[in-house]
Coordinates of C-alpha atoms and ligand atoms in Angstrom, one line a residue:
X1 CA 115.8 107.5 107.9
X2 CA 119.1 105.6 107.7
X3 CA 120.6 104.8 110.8
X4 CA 123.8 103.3 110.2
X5 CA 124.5 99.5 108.8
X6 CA 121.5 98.0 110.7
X7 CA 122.4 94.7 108.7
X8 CA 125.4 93.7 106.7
X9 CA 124.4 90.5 105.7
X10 CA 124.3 90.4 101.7
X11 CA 121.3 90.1 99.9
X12 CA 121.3 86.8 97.3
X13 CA 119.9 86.9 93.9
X14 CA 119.4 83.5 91.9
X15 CA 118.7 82.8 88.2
X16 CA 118.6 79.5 85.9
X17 CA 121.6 81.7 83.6
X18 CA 121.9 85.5 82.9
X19 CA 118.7 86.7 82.7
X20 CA 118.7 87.5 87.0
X21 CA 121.3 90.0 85.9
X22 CA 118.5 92.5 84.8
X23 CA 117.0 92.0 88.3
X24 CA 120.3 92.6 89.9
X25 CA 120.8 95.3 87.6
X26 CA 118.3 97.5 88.8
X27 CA 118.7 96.1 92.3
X28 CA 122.4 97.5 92.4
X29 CA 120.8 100.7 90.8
X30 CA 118.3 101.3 93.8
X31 CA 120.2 99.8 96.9
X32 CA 123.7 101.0 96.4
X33 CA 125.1 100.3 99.8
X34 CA 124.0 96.4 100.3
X35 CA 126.5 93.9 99.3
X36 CA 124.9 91.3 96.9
X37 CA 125.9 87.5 95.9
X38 CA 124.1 86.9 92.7
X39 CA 124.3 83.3 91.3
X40 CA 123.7 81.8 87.6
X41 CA 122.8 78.0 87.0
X42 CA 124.2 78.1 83.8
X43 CA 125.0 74.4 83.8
X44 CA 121.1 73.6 83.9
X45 CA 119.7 76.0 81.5
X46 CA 117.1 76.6 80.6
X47 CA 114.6 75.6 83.2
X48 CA 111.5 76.9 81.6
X49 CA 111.4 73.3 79.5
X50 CA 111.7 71.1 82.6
X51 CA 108.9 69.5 84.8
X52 CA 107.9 71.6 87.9
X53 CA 109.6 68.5 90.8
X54 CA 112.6 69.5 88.9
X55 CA 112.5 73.3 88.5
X56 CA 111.9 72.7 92.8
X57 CA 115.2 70.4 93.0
X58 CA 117.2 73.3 91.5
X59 CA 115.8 76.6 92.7
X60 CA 116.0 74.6 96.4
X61 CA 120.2 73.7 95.5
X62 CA 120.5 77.6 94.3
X63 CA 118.5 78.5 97.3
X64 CA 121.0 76.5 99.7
X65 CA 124.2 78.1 97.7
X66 CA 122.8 81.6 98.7
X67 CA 122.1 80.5 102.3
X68 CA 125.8 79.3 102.5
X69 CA 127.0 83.2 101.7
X70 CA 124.7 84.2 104.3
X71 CA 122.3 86.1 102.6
X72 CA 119.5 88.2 104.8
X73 CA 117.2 88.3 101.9
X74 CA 116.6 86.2 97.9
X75 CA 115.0 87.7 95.0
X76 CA 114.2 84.7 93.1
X77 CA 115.0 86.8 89.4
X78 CA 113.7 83.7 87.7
X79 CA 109.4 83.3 86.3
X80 CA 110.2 80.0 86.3
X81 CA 110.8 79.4 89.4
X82 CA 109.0 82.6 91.2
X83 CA 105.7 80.3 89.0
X84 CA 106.1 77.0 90.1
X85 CA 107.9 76.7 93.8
X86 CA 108.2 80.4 95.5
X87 CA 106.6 79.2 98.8
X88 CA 108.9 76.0 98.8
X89 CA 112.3 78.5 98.5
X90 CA 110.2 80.6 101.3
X91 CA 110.2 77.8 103.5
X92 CA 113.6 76.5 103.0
X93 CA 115.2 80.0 103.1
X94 CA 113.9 81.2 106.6
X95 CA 114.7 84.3 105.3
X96 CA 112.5 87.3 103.0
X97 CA 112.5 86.3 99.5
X98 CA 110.6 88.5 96.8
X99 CA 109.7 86.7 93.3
X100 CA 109.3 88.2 90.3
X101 CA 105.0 87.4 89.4
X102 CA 103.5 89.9 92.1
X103 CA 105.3 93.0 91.9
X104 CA 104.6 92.9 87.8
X105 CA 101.3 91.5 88.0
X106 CA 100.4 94.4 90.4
X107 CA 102.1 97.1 87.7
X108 CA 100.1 95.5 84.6
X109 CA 96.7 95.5 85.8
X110 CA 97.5 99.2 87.1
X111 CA 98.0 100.1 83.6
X112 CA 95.4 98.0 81.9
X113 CA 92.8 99.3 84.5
X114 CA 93.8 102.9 82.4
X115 CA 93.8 101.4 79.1
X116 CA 91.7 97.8 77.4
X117 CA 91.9 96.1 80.7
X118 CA 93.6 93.1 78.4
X119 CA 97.4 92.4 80.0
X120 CA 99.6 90.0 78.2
X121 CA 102.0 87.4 79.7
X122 CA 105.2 86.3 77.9
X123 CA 107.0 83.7 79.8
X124 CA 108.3 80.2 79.7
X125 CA 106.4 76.8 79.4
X126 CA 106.6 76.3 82.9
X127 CA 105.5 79.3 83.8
X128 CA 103.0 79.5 81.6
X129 CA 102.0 76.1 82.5
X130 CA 101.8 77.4 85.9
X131 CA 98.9 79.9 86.0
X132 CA 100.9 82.2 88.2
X133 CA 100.4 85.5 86.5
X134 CA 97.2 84.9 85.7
X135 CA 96.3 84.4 89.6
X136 CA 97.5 87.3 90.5
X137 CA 96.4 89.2 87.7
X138 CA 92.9 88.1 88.4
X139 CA 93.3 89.3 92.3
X140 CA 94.4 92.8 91.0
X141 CA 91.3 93.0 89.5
X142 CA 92.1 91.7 85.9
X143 CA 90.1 89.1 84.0
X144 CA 91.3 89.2 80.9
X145 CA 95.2 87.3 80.3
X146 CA 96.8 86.5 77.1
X147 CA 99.5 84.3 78.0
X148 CA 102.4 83.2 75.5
X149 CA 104.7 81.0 75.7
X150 CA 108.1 81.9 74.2
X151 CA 110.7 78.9 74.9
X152 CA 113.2 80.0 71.7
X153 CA 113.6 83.5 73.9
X154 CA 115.9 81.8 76.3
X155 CA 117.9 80.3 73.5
X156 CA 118.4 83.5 71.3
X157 CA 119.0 85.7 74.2
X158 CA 121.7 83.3 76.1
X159 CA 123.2 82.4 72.4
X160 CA 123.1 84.8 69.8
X161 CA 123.2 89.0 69.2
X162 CA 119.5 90.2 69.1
X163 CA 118.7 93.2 67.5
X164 CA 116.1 95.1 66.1
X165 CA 116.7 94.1 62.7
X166 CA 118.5 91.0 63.3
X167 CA 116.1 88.5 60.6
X168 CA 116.7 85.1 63.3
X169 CA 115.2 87.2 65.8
X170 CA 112.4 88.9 64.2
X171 CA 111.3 85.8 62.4
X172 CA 111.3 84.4 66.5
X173 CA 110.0 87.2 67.9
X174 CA 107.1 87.8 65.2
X175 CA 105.8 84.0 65.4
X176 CA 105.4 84.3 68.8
X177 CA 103.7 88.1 68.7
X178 CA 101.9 88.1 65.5
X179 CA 99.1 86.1 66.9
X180 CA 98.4 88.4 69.5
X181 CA 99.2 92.2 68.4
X182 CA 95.8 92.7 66.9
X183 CA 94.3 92.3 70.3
X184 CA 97.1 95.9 71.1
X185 CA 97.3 94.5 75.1
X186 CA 97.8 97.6 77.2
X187 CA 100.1 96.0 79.6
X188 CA 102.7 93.3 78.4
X189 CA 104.6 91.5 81.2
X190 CA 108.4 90.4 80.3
X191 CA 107.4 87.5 82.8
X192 CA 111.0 85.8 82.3
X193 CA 114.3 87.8 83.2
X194 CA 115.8 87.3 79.7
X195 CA 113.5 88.7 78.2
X196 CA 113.8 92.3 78.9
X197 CA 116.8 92.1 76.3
X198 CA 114.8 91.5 73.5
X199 CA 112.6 95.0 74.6
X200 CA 113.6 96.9 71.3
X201 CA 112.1 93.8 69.0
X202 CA 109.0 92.9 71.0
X203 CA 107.8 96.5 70.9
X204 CA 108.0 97.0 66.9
X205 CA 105.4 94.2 67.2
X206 CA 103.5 95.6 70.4
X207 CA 104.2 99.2 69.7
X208 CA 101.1 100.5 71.5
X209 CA 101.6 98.1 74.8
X210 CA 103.8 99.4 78.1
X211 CA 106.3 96.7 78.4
X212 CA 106.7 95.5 82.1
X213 CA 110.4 93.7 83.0
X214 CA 109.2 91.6 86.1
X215 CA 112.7 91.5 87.4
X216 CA 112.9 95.1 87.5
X217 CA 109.6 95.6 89.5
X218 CA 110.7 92.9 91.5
X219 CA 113.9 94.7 93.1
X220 CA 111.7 97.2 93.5
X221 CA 109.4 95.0 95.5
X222 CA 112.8 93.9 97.3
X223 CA 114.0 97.5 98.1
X224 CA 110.3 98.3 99.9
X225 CA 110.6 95.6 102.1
X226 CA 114.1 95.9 102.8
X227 CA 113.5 98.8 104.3
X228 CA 110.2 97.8 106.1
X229 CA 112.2 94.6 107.8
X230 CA 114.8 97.7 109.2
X231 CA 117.6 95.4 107.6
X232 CA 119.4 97.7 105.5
X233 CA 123.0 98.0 105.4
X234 CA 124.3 101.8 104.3
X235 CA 128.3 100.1 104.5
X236 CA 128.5 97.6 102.0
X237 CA 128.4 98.4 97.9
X238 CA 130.2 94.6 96.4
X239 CA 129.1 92.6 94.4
X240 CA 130.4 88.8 93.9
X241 CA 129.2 86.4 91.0
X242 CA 128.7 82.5 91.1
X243 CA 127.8 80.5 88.5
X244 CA 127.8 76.6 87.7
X245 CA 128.4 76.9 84.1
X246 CA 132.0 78.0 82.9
X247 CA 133.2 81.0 84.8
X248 CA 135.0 82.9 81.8
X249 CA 131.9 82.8 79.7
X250 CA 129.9 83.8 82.3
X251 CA 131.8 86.7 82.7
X252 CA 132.3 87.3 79.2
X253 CA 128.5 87.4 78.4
X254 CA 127.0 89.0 81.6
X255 CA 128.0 92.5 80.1
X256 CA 125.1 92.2 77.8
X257 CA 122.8 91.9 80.6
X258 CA 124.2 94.7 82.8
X259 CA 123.8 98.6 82.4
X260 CA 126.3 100.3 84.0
X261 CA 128.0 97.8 85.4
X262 CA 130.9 94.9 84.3
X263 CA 131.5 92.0 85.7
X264 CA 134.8 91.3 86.6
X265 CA 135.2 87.6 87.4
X266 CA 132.9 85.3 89.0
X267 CA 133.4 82.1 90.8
X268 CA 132.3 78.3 89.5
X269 CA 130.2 76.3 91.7
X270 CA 129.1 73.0 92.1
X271 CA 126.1 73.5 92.8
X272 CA 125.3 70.1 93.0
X273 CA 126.7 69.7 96.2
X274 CA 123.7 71.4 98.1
X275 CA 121.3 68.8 98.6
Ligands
DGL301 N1 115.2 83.8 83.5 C1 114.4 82.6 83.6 C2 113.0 83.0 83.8 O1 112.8 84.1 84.3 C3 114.7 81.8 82.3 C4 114.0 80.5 82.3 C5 114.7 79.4 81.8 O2 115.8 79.0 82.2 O3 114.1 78.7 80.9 O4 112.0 82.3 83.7

């Protein structure tokens, strides 16, 4: 039961670019009261290519951003970064904060405990570098993990129109699927925030797998323990966007990322500044 505002801090949500923006999506979907800061690091794209001290540098600056707005609760809407550092943004946030690996590991091995009991990973180099679906996998009970790397995702989501019969991205999309769709995975984790926009394409190539967005789950996961902490607020409804790349292209793509929702402006940081 609701019993008023309870807490009107806002809750923060952090990506390396766009890609978050199918977390907050479904975030603003299930928790239409809570005010939310979301904020892009679309200066430093893509972080799925960089070394994991860095990937900790920026997720710790984004973290610090968030902080400054106030935020009761982060849901880090990045694999990257939920891979490699999650209990370093835990410890510098002092506040809940929900990554994307468990919530979608949890949901895939669910699923593949019904079907082959094979669950496929498609992330970033770092996060597939990272092992961190895999763990979690294996301590739902899974030991079998197919894990792909898929670092020209980023790139043709952030840059360029994908579509189902769009030849760049099927020629993309099948080099990096081919390998693996005779093995017919039961669960496939989208275990990068981007990736959920190339849904339509990577099913023609996985047609019999359940496709898991781990942002998605995620706000799930968020919601749930929103509500455990007591910290809900049932007054608040905004939503403000930051970003360190160029504010008018931010806004101008972020519509491709959204359902049911536009963006109306958002704000440049430097994001630099939070050290
Ligand atoms: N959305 C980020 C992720 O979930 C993209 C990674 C990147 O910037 O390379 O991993």
């Amino acid at each position: 039961m609701n019993n008023g505002f309870r807490n009107e801090k806002p809750i923060g949500v952090f990506d390396s670019g766009l890609g978050g923006l199918t977390a907050l999506s479904e975030l603003r979907r299930l928790m239409p009261n809570e005010d939310i800061v979301y904020f892009g690091d679309s200066a430093r794209i893509p972080y799925g290519t960089k070394s994991p001290s860095v990937i900790k540098k920026f997720a710790l600056q984004d973290t610090r951003f968030l902080l400054s707005k106030g935020v009761k609760a982060i849901l880090v809407a990045c694999g990257t970064v939920s891979s490699n550092c999650l209990n370093e943004v835990y410890e510098e946030a002092g506040v809940s904060v929900v990554g994307v690996i468990e919530a979608a590991a949890k949901r895939a091995a669910e699923i593949a405990k019904g079907g082959n009991g094979l669950v496929a990973v498609l992330g970033t180099n770092a996060t597939v570098n990272s092992g961190a679906f895999e763990k979690a996998l294996n301590g739902f009970g899974i030991s079998e993990v197919i894990s792909v790397a898929c670092p020209m995702f980023v790139p043709l989501v952030e840059n360029w129109h994908p579509s189902v019969d769009d030849g760049a991205t099927n020629a993309i999309v099948s080099e990096y699927l081919l390998p693996i769709a005779a093995k017919k995975p039961s669960a496939v984790i989208l275990g990068c925030t981007h990736y959920p926009l190339l849904e339509e394409v990577i099913k023609k190539y996985l047609p019999e797998s359940v496709l898991i967005s781990s942002g998605a789950v995620a706000a799930e996961e968020l919601k749930a323990l929103v509500s455990k902490l007591s910290i809900e607020n049932s007054n608040g409804g905004a939503t403000e966007f930051y970003t360190s790349g160029g504010a008018e292209m931010f806004v101008k793509n972020a519509g491709r990322f959204l359902k049911d929702m536009k963006v109306e402006a958002a704000e440049q940081v430097d994001i630099e500044r939070f050290e």
